[in-house]
């Protein structure tokens, strides 16, 4: 931002500050703050979402059409057409609401009535005052330790309206909060892989697709569904990940697919399907390693020069200490995959240049630290890590991993403001009390408890009395919903900024109406790994009802704490966007890319007015990128970030932790529930994969649900033989249940799932039949009602969503109506 525009902004602010808060907010969201840019009421607006760049057609100020700005792959992405559904959804939260008992007496708010109490509509100003007052009260009584604002979730794209960061920014500047460690996606791998490979691996650029397409002879996709998951990205989807999977299909390479479910990707690629029992991949990998060792097909030189600890792992593999050699026959008994197939697979990946692309589902399981560690060990034995098209990659299924990175400008984003805005001390508080995200129920139910985590001891906060959640849906995303609901009753205050009346919003005390990203201005990069473009995310329509941008809500709250100036640094939302854009523009100018690469990038005003993305080109270097290629070339000059600088098959760091559930080398551990266990508590293994027709729980309230629901519920996949044995027919309403809970679902009878396995995607909105009754039936089919809430191990404390047994039966009762998509305020 130029000095002049900053001075002007400050001058304007001086005048604005004299106005009452309500009017200030109005002014900020009005044309004045838009520096002369007008809302397009008839025409086209370009914007972006997790599912890609969008072209919206606007008529009379309403969105009448939503389509891809451009489509690179031929794989259809129906999410791109749903913008109208999202903006004009019947269950939009249009006004601030407070739960009646909370409003009557915030000191005795009857938390047990959450989800059942009446909602009272209040003015925006009253809601802001109430949040500020109660937050101050909590902080005074319990300090930063009393306020949880870890607030995890996939929110919406956009670098300014990043709701979680804005929440943290506000909390940091006003007294601190309890945060979290890790995430749900890669809770186990992001803690184990730094011990093994020295980096997270799960969020790193992969060997580039052109290198894979040119060099890999075989591609193994192990536990992933890229055709589905690549329809979304954390920033704005570049569609290139899908395009490369199309190229893979066309290449005619041998593709092997390992998954209990023959999912959309396996079907699309027409791949060879190997179906292990859920949670038994490590046993399969060990069987393959045994076979390689036994047939002397392993790269001794690689193990000696690039790895440590194979010698210490070998006795385990050969069964020297536990009298259990991990033979393919041993693996067959556990995984249900024949020893013959395991042996063949081992030879195939050794004899051919093979890229093993693994998803993250297998690490969202009990002992989820083991699969990716075992995979790294297997690939170390083949000696292909760091070779073109060989080794393993843990991010090809996510946000376009492997799509070559472009050379261009990168737009910045709003920060937590902790370093330059006087928040450092609070950051310390936040980090002191932060706990592993997936332990949230445990932390609420066991205040002050000390747990082990990655070699450290962590004490939970002594009293979390205030929760502020934005951009996430924890009632749906967290494991063991019935347990979580008990934990959720403990804090005195729960505030949620939401767009829709999600299950989480319904279980709050104060609900702030948030705009969708189509009702506000923002900016984003396109392609998490490719950085292929900058997309203007221009406001398309006026905010619905009294909904506000998260930026406004937190700025107005900051005002109540006297830190508005620190919060917004004197800039309007558009000026923040401008400053981020200008940063990227400077980078492009300094690299002379306009002349050298023909990049069409102009100063901000023209860019914003032009309403089209700025595109960048990938480089030769990024197209030929080989993950760990430099390490392979010279492990002394380019060591890994592990203590030894090498791949740690045996980790002395982990050995020193003395954990019983994660030892110093990869191992097979029996999960707490699985098909091979004695005295199974239920008959089927339930996997709760990421959904085909949603982004987690987002889009469940759109017309897409109506097309894809079965019996008006979440579909549950069941093998045709299992269905026959249970008297279940395709389309039947079924009850899926275990000791933790029960849900209704619609049966999808198919041969594309292994016998004994059920698939129910995560993210269906929790819809209790009778919320005052314990373990009540979820009418819509939320998978987490059935999952287990224990940690992967003491090392990572990740979630174990994919470890759960459940029963299934045809539902004979009368089908109850769904209520979760209806507006809770009859007057609204
Ligand atoms: P979303 O549905 O994306 O799920 O859990 P997550 O909470 O991220 O929730 C985002 C919410 O943010 C939505 O309700 C949306 O309306 C709201 N929102 C969107 N934009 C904005 C905004 O601008 N402002 C505000 N205030 N709100 C906004 C996902 C989580 O689920 C993840 S990441 C994973 S990997 C886990 N996966 C599994 C799994 O595999 N299996 C099971 N059983 N459970 C899982 N849970 C986890």
Tab-separated table of C-alpha atoms in Angstrom, residues 203 453 483 519 555 679 789:
chain	number	residue	atom	x	y	z
A	203	UNK	CA	2.006	-31.006	2.731
A	453	UNK	CA	2.580	-36.036	23.089
A	483	UNK	CA	-19.196	-38.206	23.819
A	519	UNK	CA	-21.008	-11.408	-0.631
A	555	UNK	CA	-12.910	-5.701	13.954
A	679	UNK	CA	-14.809	-61.030	20.345
A	789	UNK	CA	-12.495	-40.961	20.132
